[in-house]
Structure formats: C-alpha cells, structure tokens
Amino acid sequence: CRPVSVCTPSWTSGAGSQRSRPEEMYPRTGPVSCTSLDGFFSESLYERFALWRGVEGALSQVLAGAQRVLERTLFLRAEVERKAFWEGHVPAEQVKADIERMGFSSLGDTFIPAGYDQSDVLYVRTNVLDLLHGASRVATPLRPQSGMSLGNQ
C-alpha cells in the first residue's frame, strides 16, 4: 500500500478520508502511510476476528486488502453509503452484495429510508460455527430457515 493523502477538517475532529467529498468539507490534506489489513496482521497470532469498518468511502478498497483476515472474521460491521458522499463512491447495495459473496450473511441494517443515507450493516460469517468449533464438528454453514430470521431463533 502506498502512502495516501488524507482529507481532514481539523486535528480535533477525528474524521477524515483518503477520498475527497464533493462539498469540500475537508479543506486540509496531508500524507499518511497505510497498509492492508492482511499486511498489518501478517504476523498475527489471532485465529479469529470481529471487524468494525467505518472507512469513509473506502470500504471496497479495505476489503480487497483483507482476504486472509476475512477468512478468519466471525463478525463484520460495515458502514455503507447510499449517496455519493465520497469521490469514487461504491453504492451500498453493491458493497453489501460483495460482502455476501465473501461468505457473510447480513444480520441487520440500520438504514431508515426517511433518514440518513449512511447506515451500519452487521454481518456474520456463514461458517461461523466451523470457525468457532472446527470443521469436523459442523458440516453446514449457519443460515436461517425459510421465513425465520437469526434474531427469532
């Protein structure tokens, strides 16, 4: 991963992104170094992960650099956008479909149609029981039965 320029409104906000916003709310930029999650955890002793990703428009890019980490991820919380807040925006429905193709099932989405155009989606790895207990104990991925949600079981 090469160094990127991060847009930030001020040092006190804690907000910022490597992507710019159309309304130019982040007037200052500065270089920062970066690495992929796979690179950061390459020497990791962690067997399992629960990821919380709020990366201001760069979720698809982060997930692309986390293939090995995602294989060991039990739960993933992802911030998705339905409006193009960031330059290079990937729509929420595409990001959600990509995450499901990576082996995750959605447990819920905080999106309210009359509300804000960003939401948080919580995912569980479809083979979470295999990861927790070993493949020899559970042969099938976790999936709700027809007409039943995971929260009602």
PDB file of C-alpha atoms in Angstrom:
ATOM      1  CA  CYS A   1       0.000   0.000   0.000  1.00  0.00           C
ATOM      2  CA  ARG A   2       1.485   3.326  -0.971  1.00  0.00           C
ATOM      3  CA  PRO A   3       1.164   6.458   1.184  1.00  0.00           C
ATOM      4  CA  VAL A   4      -2.088   8.296   0.626  1.00  0.00           C
ATOM      5  CA  SER A   5      -3.253  11.832   1.196  1.00  0.00           C
ATOM      6  CA  VAL A   6      -5.945  12.174   3.846  1.00  0.00           C
ATOM      7  CA  CYS A   7      -8.504  14.967   3.875  1.00  0.00           C
ATOM      8  CA  THR A   8      -9.342  16.195   7.365  1.00  0.00           C
ATOM      9  CA  PRO A   9     -11.310  19.183   8.677  1.00  0.00           C
ATOM     10  CA  SER A  10      -9.161  19.669  11.786  1.00  0.00           C
ATOM     11  CA  TRP A  11      -6.951  17.677  14.112  1.00  0.00           C
ATOM     12  CA  THR A  12      -9.729  17.625  16.754  1.00  0.00           C
ATOM     13  CA  SER A  13     -12.459  16.040  14.646  1.00  0.00           C
ATOM     14  CA  GLY A  14     -11.105  12.519  14.294  1.00  0.00           C
ATOM     15  CA  ALA A  15     -12.808  12.401  10.883  1.00  0.00           C
ATOM     16  CA  GLY A  16     -11.209  12.213   7.503  1.00  0.00           C
ATOM     17  CA  SER A  17     -10.758  10.090   4.421  1.00  0.00           C
ATOM     18  CA  GLN A  18      -8.307   9.459   1.629  1.00  0.00           C
ATOM     19  CA  ARG A  19     -11.213  10.315  -0.658  1.00  0.00           C
ATOM     20  CA  SER A  20     -12.497  13.833  -1.132  1.00  0.00           C
ATOM     21  CA  ARG A  21     -16.095  14.918  -0.662  1.00  0.00           C
ATOM     22  CA  PRO A  22     -17.970  16.913  -3.286  1.00  0.00           C
ATOM     23  CA  GLU A  23     -18.855  19.661  -0.818  1.00  0.00           C
ATOM     24  CA  GLU A  24     -15.183  20.072   0.134  1.00  0.00           C
ATOM     25  CA  MET A  25     -15.860  19.900   3.845  1.00  0.00           C
ATOM     26  CA  TYR A  26     -12.285  18.702   4.427  1.00  0.00           C
ATOM     27  CA  PRO A  27     -10.072  21.534   3.185  1.00  0.00           C
ATOM     28  CA  ARG A  28      -6.742  20.288   4.588  1.00  0.00           C
ATOM     29  CA  THR A  29      -4.788  17.348   3.248  1.00  0.00           C
ATOM     30  CA  GLY A  30      -1.642  15.610   4.365  1.00  0.00           C
ATOM     31  CA  PRO A  31       0.193  12.377   3.592  1.00  0.00           C
ATOM     32  CA  VAL A  32      -0.147   9.301   5.796  1.00  0.00           C
ATOM     33  CA  SER A  33       1.293   5.839   5.424  1.00  0.00           C
ATOM     34  CA  CYS A  34      -1.037   2.890   5.078  1.00  0.00           C
ATOM     35  CA  THR A  35      -1.065  -0.872   4.899  1.00  0.00           C
ATOM     36  CA  SER A  36      -3.635  -3.521   4.094  1.00  0.00           C
ATOM     37  CA  LEU A  37      -5.278  -5.467   6.900  1.00  0.00           C
ATOM     38  CA  ASP A  38      -3.629  -8.627   5.541  1.00  0.00           C
ATOM     39  CA  GLY A  39      -0.261  -6.848   5.690  1.00  0.00           C
ATOM     40  CA  PHE A  40      -0.837  -5.490   9.183  1.00  0.00           C
ATOM     41  CA  PHE A  41      -1.892  -8.886  10.554  1.00  0.00           C
ATOM     42  CA  SER A  42       0.576 -10.965   8.507  1.00  0.00           C
ATOM     43  CA  GLU A  43       2.497 -12.000  11.634  1.00  0.00           C
ATOM     44  CA  SER A  44      -0.633 -12.160  13.786  1.00  0.00           C
ATOM     45  CA  LEU A  45      -1.342 -14.887  16.273  1.00  0.00           C
ATOM     46  CA  TYR A  46      -5.054 -14.095  16.111  1.00  0.00           C
ATOM     47  CA  GLU A  47      -7.151 -17.032  14.961  1.00  0.00           C
ATOM     48  CA  ARG A  48     -10.399 -15.068  14.728  1.00  0.00           C
ATOM     49  CA  PHE A  49     -11.503 -11.505  14.125  1.00  0.00           C
ATOM     50  CA  ALA A  50     -14.504  -9.267  14.631  1.00  0.00           C
ATOM     51  CA  LEU A  51     -14.062  -6.254  12.351  1.00  0.00           C
ATOM     52  CA  TRP A  52     -15.614  -2.823  12.671  1.00  0.00           C
ATOM     53  CA  ARG A  53     -15.082  -0.905   9.453  1.00  0.00           C
ATOM     54  CA  GLY A  54     -16.017   2.743   9.067  1.00  0.00           C
ATOM     55  CA  VAL A  55     -13.535   3.944   6.477  1.00  0.00           C
ATOM     56  CA  GLU A  56     -15.331   6.888   4.909  1.00  0.00           C
ATOM     57  CA  GLY A  57     -15.962   5.647   1.391  1.00  0.00           C
ATOM     58  CA  ALA A  58     -13.035   3.235   1.069  1.00  0.00           C
ATOM     59  CA  LEU A  59     -14.706   0.011   2.266  1.00  0.00           C
ATOM     60  CA  SER A  60     -14.318  -1.869  -1.035  1.00  0.00           C
ATOM     61  CA  GLN A  61     -10.621  -0.964  -1.089  1.00  0.00           C
ATOM     62  CA  VAL A  62     -10.144  -2.110   2.523  1.00  0.00           C
ATOM     63  CA  LEU A  63     -11.941  -5.412   1.906  1.00  0.00           C
ATOM     64  CA  ALA A  64      -9.790  -6.078  -1.175  1.00  0.00           C
ATOM     65  CA  GLY A  65      -6.715  -5.944   1.073  1.00  0.00           C
ATOM     66  CA  ALA A  66      -8.200  -8.165   3.765  1.00  0.00           C
ATOM     67  CA  GLN A  67      -8.832 -11.515   2.092  1.00  0.00           C
ATOM     68  CA  ARG A  68      -6.840 -13.594   4.617  1.00  0.00           C
ATOM     69  CA  VAL A  69      -8.232 -11.640   7.574  1.00  0.00           C
ATOM     70  CA  LEU A  70     -11.790 -12.042   6.259  1.00  0.00           C
ATOM     71  CA  GLU A  71     -11.371 -15.825   6.126  1.00  0.00           C
ATOM     72  CA  ARG A  72     -10.960 -15.695   9.934  1.00  0.00           C
ATOM     73  CA  THR A  73     -13.545 -12.988  10.594  1.00  0.00           C
ATOM     74  CA  LEU A  74     -16.617 -14.084  12.560  1.00  0.00           C
ATOM     75  CA  PHE A  75     -18.492 -10.770  12.552  1.00  0.00           C
ATOM     76  CA  LEU A  76     -18.164  -7.699  10.361  1.00  0.00           C
ATOM     77  CA  ARG A  77     -19.768  -4.316  10.899  1.00  0.00           C
ATOM     78  CA  ALA A  78     -19.648  -2.183   7.776  1.00  0.00           C
ATOM     79  CA  GLU A  79     -20.643   1.421   7.167  1.00  0.00           C
ATOM     80  CA  VAL A  80     -22.279   1.769   3.749  1.00  0.00           C
ATOM     81  CA  GLU A  81     -23.462   4.820   1.832  1.00  0.00           C
ATOM     82  CA  ARG A  82     -26.475   5.165  -0.444  1.00  0.00           C
ATOM     83  CA  LYS A  83     -25.444   8.674  -1.503  1.00  0.00           C
ATOM     84  CA  ALA A  84     -22.129   9.558  -3.139  1.00  0.00           C
ATOM     85  CA  PHE A  85     -20.595  11.309  -0.119  1.00  0.00           C
ATOM     86  CA  TRP A  86     -17.089  10.412  -1.288  1.00  0.00           C
ATOM     87  CA  GLU A  87     -15.257  10.589  -4.592  1.00  0.00           C
ATOM     88  CA  GLY A  88     -15.102   7.070  -6.103  1.00  0.00           C
ATOM     89  CA  HIS A  89     -18.268   6.033  -4.243  1.00  0.00           C
ATOM     90  CA  VAL A  90     -19.357   2.378  -4.406  1.00  0.00           C
ATOM     91  CA  PRO A  91     -23.128   2.169  -3.768  1.00  0.00           C
ATOM     92  CA  ALA A  92     -24.366   0.418  -0.621  1.00  0.00           C
ATOM     93  CA  GLU A  93     -26.172  -2.364  -2.477  1.00  0.00           C
ATOM     94  CA  GLN A  94     -23.030  -3.263  -4.439  1.00  0.00           C
ATOM     95  CA  VAL A  95     -20.858  -3.265  -1.293  1.00  0.00           C
ATOM     96  CA  LYS A  96     -23.431  -5.415   0.535  1.00  0.00           C
ATOM     97  CA  ALA A  97     -23.562  -7.910  -2.359  1.00  0.00           C
ATOM     98  CA  ASP A  98     -19.738  -8.049  -2.447  1.00  0.00           C
ATOM     99  CA  ILE A  99     -19.596  -8.807   1.296  1.00  0.00           C
ATOM    100  CA  GLU A 100     -22.175 -11.569   0.922  1.00  0.00           C
ATOM    101  CA  ARG A 101     -20.127 -13.099  -1.932  1.00  0.00           C
ATOM    102  CA  MET A 102     -17.182 -13.151   0.511  1.00  0.00           C
ATOM    103  CA  GLY A 103     -19.102 -15.579   2.726  1.00  0.00           C
ATOM    104  CA  PHE A 104     -21.087 -13.341   5.080  1.00  0.00           C
ATOM    105  CA  SER A 105     -24.810 -13.079   5.836  1.00  0.00           C
ATOM    106  CA  SER A 106     -26.455  -9.828   6.906  1.00  0.00           C
ATOM    107  CA  LEU A 107     -27.970  -9.811  10.382  1.00  0.00           C
ATOM    108  CA  GLY A 108     -29.363  -6.287  10.139  1.00  0.00           C
ATOM    109  CA  ASP A 109     -29.029  -2.846   8.616  1.00  0.00           C
ATOM    110  CA  THR A 110     -29.655   0.442  10.463  1.00  0.00           C
ATOM    111  CA  PHE A 111     -30.886   2.144   7.279  1.00  0.00           C
ATOM    112  CA  ILE A 112     -34.105   4.156   7.617  1.00  0.00           C
ATOM    113  CA  PRO A 113     -35.442   5.283   4.202  1.00  0.00           C
ATOM    114  CA  ALA A 114     -36.585   8.687   5.502  1.00  0.00           C
ATOM    115  CA  GLY A 115     -33.347   9.118   7.465  1.00  0.00           C
ATOM    116  CA  TYR A 116     -29.665   9.488   6.696  1.00  0.00           C
ATOM    117  CA  ASP A 117     -28.072   7.979   3.561  1.00  0.00           C
ATOM    118  CA  GLN A 118     -25.404   6.106   5.546  1.00  0.00           C
ATOM    119  CA  SER A 119     -26.063   3.030   7.622  1.00  0.00           C
ATOM    120  CA  ASP A 120     -24.280   0.285   9.506  1.00  0.00           C
ATOM    121  CA  VAL A 121     -24.733  -3.337   8.494  1.00  0.00           C
ATOM    122  CA  LEU A 122     -23.841  -6.225  10.789  1.00  0.00           C
ATOM    123  CA  TYR A 123     -22.698  -9.464   9.151  1.00  0.00           C
ATOM    124  CA  VAL A 124     -21.947 -12.943  10.454  1.00  0.00           C
ATOM    125  CA  ARG A 125     -19.650 -15.368   8.659  1.00  0.00           C
ATOM    126  CA  THR A 126     -21.828 -18.098   7.152  1.00  0.00           C
ATOM    127  CA  ASN A 127     -19.472 -20.751   8.516  1.00  0.00           C
ATOM    128  CA  VAL A 128     -19.099 -19.093  11.939  1.00  0.00           C
ATOM    129  CA  LEU A 129     -19.671 -22.382  13.772  1.00  0.00           C
ATOM    130  CA  ASP A 130     -16.914 -24.061  11.755  1.00  0.00           C
ATOM    131  CA  LEU A 131     -14.532 -21.262  12.716  1.00  0.00           C
ATOM    132  CA  LEU A 132     -15.515 -21.465  16.376  1.00  0.00           C
ATOM    133  CA  HIS A 133     -15.554 -25.227  16.791  1.00  0.00           C
ATOM    134  CA  GLY A 134     -13.639 -26.725  13.887  1.00  0.00           C
ATOM    135  CA  ALA A 135     -14.930 -28.112  10.613  1.00  0.00           C
ATOM    136  CA  SER A 136     -15.187 -31.646  11.998  1.00  0.00           C
ATOM    137  CA  ARG A 137     -17.985 -30.633  14.398  1.00  0.00           C
ATOM    138  CA  VAL A 138     -20.205 -28.663  12.000  1.00  0.00           C
ATOM    139  CA  ALA A 139     -20.610 -29.534   8.338  1.00  0.00           C
ATOM    140  CA  THR A 140     -23.059 -26.863   7.117  1.00  0.00           C
ATOM    141  CA  PRO A 141     -22.922 -23.063   7.202  1.00  0.00           C
ATOM    142  CA  LEU A 142     -25.198 -21.068   9.502  1.00  0.00           C
ATOM    143  CA  ARG A 143     -28.288 -19.985   7.552  1.00  0.00           C
ATOM    144  CA  PRO A 144     -31.767 -19.109   8.807  1.00  0.00           C
ATOM    145  CA  GLN A 145     -34.577 -21.400   7.748  1.00  0.00           C
ATOM    146  CA  SER A 146     -37.101 -20.040   5.275  1.00  0.00           C
ATOM    147  CA  GLY A 147     -39.320 -17.459   6.961  1.00  0.00           C
ATOM    148  CA  MET A 148     -37.120 -17.234  10.063  1.00  0.00           C
ATOM    149  CA  SER A 149     -34.552 -14.623  10.932  1.00  0.00           C
ATOM    150  CA  LEU A 150     -31.470 -15.334  13.050  1.00  0.00           C
ATOM    151  CA  GLY A 151     -32.809 -12.985  15.721  1.00  0.00           C
ATOM    152  CA  ASN A 152     -36.012 -15.034  16.224  1.00  0.00           C
ATOM    153  CA  GLN A 153     -34.409 -18.402  16.881  1.00  0.00           C
TER     154      GLN A 153
END
